[in-house]
Coordinates of N, CA and C in Angstrom, one line a residue:
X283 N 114.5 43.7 84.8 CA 113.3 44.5 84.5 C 112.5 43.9 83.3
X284 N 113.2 43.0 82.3 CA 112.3 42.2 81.3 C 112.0 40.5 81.5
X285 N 112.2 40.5 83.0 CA 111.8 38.8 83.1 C 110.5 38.7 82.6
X286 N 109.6 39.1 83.2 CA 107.8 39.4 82.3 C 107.4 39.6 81.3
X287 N 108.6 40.4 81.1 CA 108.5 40.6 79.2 C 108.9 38.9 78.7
X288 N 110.1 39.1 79.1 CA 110.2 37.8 78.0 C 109.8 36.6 78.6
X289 N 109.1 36.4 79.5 CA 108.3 35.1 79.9 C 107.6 35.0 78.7
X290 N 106.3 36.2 78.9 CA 104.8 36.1 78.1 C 105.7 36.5 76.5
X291 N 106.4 36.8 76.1 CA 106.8 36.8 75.0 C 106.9 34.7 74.3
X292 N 107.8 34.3 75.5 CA 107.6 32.9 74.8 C 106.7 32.1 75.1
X293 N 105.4 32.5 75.3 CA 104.1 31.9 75.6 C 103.6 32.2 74.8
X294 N 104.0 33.5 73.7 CA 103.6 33.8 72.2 C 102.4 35.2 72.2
X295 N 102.9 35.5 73.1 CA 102.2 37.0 73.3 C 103.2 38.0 72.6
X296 N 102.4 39.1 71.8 CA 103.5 39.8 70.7 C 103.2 41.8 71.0
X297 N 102.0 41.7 72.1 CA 102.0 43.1 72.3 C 101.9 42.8 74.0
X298 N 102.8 43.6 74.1 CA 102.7 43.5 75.8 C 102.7 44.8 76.5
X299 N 101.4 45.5 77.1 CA 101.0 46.1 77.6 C 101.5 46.4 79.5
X300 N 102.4 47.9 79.4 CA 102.3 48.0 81.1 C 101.8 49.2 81.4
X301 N 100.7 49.2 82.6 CA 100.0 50.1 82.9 C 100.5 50.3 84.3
X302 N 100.4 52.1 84.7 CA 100.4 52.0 86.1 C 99.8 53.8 86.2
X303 N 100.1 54.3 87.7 CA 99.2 55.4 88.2 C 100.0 56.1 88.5
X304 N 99.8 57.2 88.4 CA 100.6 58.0 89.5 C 99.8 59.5 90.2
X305 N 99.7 59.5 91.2 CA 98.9 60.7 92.1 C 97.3 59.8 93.1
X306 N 97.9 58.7 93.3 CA 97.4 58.0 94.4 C 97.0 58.8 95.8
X307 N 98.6 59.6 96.0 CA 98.2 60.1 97.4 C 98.1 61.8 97.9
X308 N 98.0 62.2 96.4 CA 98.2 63.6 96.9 C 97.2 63.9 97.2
X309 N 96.8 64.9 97.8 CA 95.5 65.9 98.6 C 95.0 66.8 97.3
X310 N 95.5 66.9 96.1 CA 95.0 67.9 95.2 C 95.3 66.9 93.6
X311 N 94.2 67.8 93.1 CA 94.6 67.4 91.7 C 93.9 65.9 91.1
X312 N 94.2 65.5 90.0 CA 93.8 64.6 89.3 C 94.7 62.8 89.9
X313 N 94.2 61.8 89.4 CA 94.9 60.6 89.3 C 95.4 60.3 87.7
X314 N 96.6 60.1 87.5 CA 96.7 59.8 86.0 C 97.2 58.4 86.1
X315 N 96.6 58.0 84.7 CA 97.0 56.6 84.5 C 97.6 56.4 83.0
X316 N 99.0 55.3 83.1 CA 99.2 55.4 81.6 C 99.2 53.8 81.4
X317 N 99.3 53.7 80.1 CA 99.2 52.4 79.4 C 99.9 52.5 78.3
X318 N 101.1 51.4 78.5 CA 102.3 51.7 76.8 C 102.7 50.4 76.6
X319 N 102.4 50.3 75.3 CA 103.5 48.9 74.3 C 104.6 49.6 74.4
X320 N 105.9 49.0 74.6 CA 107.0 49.5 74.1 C 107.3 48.9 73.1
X321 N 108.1 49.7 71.9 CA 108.8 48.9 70.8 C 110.2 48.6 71.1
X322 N 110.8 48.9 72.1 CA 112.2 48.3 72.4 C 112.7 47.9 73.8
X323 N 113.2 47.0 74.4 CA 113.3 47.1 75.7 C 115.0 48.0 75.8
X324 N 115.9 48.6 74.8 CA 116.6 48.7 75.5 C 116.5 50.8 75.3
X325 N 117.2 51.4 76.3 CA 117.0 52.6 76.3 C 118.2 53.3 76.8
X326 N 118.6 54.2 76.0 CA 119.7 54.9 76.7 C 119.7 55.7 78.0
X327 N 118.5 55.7 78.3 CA 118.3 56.2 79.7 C 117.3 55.4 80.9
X328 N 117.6 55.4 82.1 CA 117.4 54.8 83.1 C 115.7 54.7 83.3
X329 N 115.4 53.7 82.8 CA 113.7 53.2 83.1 C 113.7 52.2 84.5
X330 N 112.8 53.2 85.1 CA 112.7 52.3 86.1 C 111.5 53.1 87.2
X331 N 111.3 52.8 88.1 CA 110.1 53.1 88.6 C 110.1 54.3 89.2
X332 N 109.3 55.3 88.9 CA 109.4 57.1 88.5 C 110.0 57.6 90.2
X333 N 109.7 57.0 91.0 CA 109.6 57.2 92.1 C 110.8 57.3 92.6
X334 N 111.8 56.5 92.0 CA 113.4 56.6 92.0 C 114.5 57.1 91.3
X335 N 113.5 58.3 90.5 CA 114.4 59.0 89.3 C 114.0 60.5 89.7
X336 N 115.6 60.9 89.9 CA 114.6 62.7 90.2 C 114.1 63.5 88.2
X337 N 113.8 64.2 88.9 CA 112.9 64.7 88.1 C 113.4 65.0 86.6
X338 N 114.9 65.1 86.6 CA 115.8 65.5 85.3 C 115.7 64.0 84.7
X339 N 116.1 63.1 85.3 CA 116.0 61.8 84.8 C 114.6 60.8 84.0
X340 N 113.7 61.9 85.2 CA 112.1 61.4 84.2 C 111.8 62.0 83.2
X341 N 112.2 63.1 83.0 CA 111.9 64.1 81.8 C 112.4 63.4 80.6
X342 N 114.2 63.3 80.7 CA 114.8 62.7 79.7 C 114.6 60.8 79.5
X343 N 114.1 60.3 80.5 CA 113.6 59.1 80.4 C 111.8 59.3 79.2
X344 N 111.3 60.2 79.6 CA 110.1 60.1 78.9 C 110.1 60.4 77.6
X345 N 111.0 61.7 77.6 CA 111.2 61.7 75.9 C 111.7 60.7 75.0
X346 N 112.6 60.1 75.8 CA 113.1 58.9 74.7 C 111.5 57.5 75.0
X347 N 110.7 57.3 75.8 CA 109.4 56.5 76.1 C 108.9 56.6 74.9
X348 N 108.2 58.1 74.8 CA 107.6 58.6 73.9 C 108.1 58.6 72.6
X349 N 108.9 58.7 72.3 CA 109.4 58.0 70.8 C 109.8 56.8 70.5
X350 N 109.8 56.4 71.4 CA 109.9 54.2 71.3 C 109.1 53.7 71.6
X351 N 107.3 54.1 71.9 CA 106.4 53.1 72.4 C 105.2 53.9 71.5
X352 N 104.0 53.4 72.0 CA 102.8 53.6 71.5 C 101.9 53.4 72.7
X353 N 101.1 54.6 73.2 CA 100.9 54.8 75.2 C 99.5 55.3 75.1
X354 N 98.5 55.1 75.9 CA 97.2 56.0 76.4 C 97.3 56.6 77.1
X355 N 96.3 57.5 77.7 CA 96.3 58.1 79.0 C 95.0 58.5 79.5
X356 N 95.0 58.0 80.7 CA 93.8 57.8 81.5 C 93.8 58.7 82.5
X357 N 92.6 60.3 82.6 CA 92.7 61.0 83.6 C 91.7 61.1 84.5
X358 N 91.5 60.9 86.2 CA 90.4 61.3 86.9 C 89.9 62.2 87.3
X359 N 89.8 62.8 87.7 CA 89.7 64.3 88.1 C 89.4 64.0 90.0
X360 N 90.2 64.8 91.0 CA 89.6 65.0 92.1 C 88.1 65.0 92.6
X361 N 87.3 65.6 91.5 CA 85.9 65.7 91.6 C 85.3 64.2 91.9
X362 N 85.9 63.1 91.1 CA 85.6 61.4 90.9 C 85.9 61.1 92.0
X363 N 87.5 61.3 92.3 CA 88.2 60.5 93.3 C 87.2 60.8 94.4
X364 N 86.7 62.2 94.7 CA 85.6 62.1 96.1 C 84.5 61.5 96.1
X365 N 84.0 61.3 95.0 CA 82.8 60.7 94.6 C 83.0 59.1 94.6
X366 N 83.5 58.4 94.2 CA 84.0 57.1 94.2 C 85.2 56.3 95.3
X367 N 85.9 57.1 95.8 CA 87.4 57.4 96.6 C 88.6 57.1 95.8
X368 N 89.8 56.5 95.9 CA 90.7 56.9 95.1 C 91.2 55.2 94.2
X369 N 90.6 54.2 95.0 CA 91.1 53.0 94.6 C 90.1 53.3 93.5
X370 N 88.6 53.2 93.8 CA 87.7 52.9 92.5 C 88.5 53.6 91.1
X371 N 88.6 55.6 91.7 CA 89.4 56.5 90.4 C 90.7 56.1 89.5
X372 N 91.4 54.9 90.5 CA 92.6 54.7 89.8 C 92.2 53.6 88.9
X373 N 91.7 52.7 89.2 CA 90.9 51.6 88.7 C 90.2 52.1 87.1
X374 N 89.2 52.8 87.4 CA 88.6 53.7 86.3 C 89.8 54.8 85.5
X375 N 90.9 55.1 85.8 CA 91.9 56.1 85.2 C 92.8 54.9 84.1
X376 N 92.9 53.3 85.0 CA 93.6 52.7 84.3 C 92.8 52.0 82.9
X377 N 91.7 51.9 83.3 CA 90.8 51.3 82.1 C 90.8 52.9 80.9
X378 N 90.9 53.7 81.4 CA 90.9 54.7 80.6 C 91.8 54.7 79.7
X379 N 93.1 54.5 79.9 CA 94.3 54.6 79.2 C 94.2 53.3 78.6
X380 N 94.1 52.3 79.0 CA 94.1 50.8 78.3 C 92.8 51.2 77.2
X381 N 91.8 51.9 77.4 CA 90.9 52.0 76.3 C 91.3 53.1 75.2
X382 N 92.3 54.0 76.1 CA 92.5 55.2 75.1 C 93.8 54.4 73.9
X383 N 94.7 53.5 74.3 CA 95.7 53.1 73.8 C 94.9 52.1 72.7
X384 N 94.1 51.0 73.3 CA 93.9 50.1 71.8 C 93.3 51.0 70.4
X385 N 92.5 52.2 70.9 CA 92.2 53.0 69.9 C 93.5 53.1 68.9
X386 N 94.7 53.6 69.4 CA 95.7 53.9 68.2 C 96.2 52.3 68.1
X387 N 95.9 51.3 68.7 CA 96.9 49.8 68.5 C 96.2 49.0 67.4
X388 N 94.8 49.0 67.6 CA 93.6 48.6 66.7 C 93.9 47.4 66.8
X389 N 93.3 46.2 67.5 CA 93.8 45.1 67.7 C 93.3 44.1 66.8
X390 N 94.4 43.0 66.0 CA 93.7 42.1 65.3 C 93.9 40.8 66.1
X391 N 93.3 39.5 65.4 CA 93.7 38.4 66.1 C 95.8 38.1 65.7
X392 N 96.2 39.0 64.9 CA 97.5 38.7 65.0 C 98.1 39.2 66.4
X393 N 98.0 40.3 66.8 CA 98.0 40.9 68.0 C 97.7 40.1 69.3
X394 N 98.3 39.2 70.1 CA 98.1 38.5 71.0 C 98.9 39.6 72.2
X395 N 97.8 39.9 72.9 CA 97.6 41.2 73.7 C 97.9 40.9 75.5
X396 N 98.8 40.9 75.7 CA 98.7 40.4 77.6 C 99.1 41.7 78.8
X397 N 98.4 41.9 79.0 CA 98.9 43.2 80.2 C 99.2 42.9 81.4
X398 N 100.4 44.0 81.4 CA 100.9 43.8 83.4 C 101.2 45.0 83.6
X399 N 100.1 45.0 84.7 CA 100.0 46.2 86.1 C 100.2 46.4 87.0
X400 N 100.8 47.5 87.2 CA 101.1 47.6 88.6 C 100.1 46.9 89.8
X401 N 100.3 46.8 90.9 CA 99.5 46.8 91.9 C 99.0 45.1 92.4
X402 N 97.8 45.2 92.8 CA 97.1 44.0 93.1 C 96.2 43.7 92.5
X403 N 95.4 44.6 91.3 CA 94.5 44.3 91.1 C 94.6 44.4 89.1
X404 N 93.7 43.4 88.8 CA 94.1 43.5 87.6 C 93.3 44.3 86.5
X405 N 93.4 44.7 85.5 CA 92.6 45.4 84.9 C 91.8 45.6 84.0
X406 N 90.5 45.7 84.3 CA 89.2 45.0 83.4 C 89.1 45.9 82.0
X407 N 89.7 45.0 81.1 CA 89.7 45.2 79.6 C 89.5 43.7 78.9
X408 N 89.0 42.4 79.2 CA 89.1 41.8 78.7 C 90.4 40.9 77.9
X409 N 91.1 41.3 78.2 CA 92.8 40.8 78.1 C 93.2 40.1 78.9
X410 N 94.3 39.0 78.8 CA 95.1 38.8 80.3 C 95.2 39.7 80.4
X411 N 95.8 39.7 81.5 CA 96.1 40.5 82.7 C 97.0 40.1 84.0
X412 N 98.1 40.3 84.1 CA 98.9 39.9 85.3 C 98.7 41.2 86.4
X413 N 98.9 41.5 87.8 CA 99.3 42.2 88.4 C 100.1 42.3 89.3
X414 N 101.0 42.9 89.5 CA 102.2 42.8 90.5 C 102.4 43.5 91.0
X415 N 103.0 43.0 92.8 CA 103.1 44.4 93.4 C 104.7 45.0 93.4
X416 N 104.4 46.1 93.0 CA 106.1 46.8 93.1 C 106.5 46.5 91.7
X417 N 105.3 46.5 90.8 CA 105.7 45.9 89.4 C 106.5 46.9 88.5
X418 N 106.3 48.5 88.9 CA 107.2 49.2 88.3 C 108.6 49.5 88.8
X419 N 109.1 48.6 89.6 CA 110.4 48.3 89.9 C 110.7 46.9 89.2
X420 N 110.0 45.8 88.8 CA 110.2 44.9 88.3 C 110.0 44.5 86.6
X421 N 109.0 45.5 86.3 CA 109.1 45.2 84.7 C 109.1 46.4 84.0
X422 N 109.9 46.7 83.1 CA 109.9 47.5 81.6 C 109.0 48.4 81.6
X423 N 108.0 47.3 81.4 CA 106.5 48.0 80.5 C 105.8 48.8 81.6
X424 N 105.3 48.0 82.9 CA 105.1 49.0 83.9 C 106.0 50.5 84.1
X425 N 107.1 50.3 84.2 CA 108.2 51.5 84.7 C 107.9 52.3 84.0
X426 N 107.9 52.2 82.4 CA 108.0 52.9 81.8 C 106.5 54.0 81.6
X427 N 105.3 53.3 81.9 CA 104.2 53.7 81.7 C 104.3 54.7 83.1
X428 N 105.1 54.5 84.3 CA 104.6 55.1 85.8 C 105.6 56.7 85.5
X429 N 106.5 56.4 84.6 CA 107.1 57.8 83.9 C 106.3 58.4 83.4
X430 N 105.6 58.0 82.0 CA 104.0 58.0 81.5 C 103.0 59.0 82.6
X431 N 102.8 58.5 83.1 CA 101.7 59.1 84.3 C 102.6 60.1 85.2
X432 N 103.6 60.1 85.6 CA 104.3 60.8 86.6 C 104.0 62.1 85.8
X433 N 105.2 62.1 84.9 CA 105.0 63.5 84.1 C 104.3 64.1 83.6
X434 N 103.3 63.7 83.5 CA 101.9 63.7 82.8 C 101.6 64.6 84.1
X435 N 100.8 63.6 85.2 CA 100.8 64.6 86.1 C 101.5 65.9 86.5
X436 N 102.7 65.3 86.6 CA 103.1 67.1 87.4 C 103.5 68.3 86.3
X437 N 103.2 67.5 84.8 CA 102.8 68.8 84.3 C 101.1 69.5 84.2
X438 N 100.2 68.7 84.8 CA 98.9 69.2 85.0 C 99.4 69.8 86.6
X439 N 99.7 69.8 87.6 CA 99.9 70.3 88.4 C 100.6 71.6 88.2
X440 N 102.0 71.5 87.4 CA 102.7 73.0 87.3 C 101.3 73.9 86.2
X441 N 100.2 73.4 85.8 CA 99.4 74.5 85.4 C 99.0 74.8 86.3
X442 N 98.0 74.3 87.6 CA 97.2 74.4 88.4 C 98.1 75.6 89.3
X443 N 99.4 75.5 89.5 CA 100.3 76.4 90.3 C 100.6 77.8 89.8
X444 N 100.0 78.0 88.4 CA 99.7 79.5 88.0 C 98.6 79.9 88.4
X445 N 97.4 78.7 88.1 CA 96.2 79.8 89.0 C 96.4 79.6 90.6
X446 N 96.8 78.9 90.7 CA 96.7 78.6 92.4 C 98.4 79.3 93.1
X447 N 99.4 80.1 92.5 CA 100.2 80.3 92.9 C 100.5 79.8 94.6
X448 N 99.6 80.5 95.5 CA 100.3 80.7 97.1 C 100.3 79.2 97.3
X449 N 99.9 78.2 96.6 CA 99.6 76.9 97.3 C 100.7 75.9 96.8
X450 N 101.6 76.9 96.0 CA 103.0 76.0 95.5 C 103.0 75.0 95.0
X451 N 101.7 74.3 94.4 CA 101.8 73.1 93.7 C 102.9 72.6 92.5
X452 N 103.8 73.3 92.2 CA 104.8 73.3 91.5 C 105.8 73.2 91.8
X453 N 105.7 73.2 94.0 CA 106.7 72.2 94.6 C 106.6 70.7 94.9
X454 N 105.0 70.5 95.5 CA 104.9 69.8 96.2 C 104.2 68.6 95.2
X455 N 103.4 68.9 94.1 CA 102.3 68.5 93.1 C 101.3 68.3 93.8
X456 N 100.9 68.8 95.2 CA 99.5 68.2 95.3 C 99.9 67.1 97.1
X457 N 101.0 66.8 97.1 CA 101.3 65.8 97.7 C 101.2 66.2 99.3
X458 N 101.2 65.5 100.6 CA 101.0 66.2 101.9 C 101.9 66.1 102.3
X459 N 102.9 67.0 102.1 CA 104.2 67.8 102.5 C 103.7 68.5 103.6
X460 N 104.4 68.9 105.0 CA 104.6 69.9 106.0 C 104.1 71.3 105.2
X461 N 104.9 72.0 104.0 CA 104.4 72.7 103.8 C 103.0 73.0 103.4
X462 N 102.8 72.4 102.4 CA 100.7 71.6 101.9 C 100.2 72.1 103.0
X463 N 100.4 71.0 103.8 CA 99.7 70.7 105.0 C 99.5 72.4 105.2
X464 N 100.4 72.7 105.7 CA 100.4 74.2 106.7 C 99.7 75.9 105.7
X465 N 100.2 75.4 104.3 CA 99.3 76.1 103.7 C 97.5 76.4 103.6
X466 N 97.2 74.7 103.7 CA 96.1 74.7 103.5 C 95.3 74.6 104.9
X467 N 95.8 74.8 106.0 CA 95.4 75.2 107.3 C 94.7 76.6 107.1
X468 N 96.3 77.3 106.8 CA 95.9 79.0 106.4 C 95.0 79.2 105.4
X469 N 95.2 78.9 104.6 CA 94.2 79.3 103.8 C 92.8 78.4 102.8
X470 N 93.0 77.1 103.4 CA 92.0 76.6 103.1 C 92.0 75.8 102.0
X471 N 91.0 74.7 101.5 CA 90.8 74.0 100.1 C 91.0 75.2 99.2
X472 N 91.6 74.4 97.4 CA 90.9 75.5 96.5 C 89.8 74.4 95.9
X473 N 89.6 74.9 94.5 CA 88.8 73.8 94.1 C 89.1 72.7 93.6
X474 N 90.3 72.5 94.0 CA 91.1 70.8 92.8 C 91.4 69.9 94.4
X475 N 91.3 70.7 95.1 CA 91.5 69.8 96.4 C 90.4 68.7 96.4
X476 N 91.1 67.2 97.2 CA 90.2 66.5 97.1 C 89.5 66.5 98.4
X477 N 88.2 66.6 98.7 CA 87.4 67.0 100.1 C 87.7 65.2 101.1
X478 N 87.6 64.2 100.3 CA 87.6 63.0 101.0 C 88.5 62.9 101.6
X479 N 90.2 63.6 101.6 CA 91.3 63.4 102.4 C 91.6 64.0 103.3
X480 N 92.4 63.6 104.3 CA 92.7 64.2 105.1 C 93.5 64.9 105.2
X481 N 93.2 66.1 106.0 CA 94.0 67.9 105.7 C 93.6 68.1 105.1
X482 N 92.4 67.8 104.3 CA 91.4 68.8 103.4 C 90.2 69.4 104.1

């Protein structure tokens, strides 16, 4: 999980930036994007890509994140994602957090700056930039940011599930579950649903 790290480390890169997304596919709600230096690669708890940690394990993975790194966060709102669709939103969520994060990093020319993202595409900040696919199963900095974004999200979702109770977003987060699905037959979009997908 630090072969990337310590590649670009002995190429003399000294902040290494991993960004990734999470809420690509749900039918409701926001896309979040995080962006984090870490200050240590090692962690007493399991980093690795959010999608293979239940939910007790991301919690306690993020708390210790959040006190070993320095992170942005980039939010889109469903309203964008219909307006632009969801690649552009994630795209624009990731530049958000990579712009929200140099704010606290303040970059000098000591700071030799290289980012790796998830995905295929890379991310326009003016920086290297690597991108990889399945990169939050492969590096550190990714994984640890797609924690970053996971929890992030599904704690903007367990708000939405007080005003939105019947629509259970505080099971599903938004995602198109049988249940979703079947809910939002009966009773319809609310307003965080995204209109461009399908079952909406």
């Amino acid at each position: 999980m630090t072969y990337y790290e310590r590649q670009l480390k002995k190429q003399g890169y000294n902040c290494i930036i991993g960004v990734d997304e999470a809420g690509r596919g749900p039918l409701a709600g926001p896309v979040v994007a995080a962006a984090a230096v870490l200050n240590t690669f090692h962690f007493e708890n399991r980093i690795d890509d959010s999608k293979k940690l239940t939910s007790v394990q991301r919690e306690k993975a993020y708390r210790e994140i959040i006190e070993n790194s320095v992170f942005g966060l980039g939010i889109v709102s469903e309203k964008i994602i219909d307006a632009v669709n969801i690649l552009e939103a994630t795209r624009k969520a990731m530049a958000e957090a990579v712009s929200s994060l140099m704010k606290k990093l303040s970059p000098t020319p000591e700071k030799r700056i290289h980012i790796l993202v998830d995905g295929n595409f890379p991310v326009d900040s003016g920086f290297p930039c690597i991108a990889i696919v399945k990169g939050d199963s492969k590096s550190i900095s990714i994984a640890a940011s797609s924690i970053l974004a996971k929890v992030t999200r599904d704690g903007i979702m367990l708000e939405y599930d007080k005003v939105y109770p019947q629509y259970r977003f505080a099971k599903h987060k938004g995602y198109p579950t049988k249940e979703h699905r079947d809910i939002l037959r009966k009773l319809g979009p609310t307003l965080i649903h995204r209109e461009s997908f399908s079952y909406v």
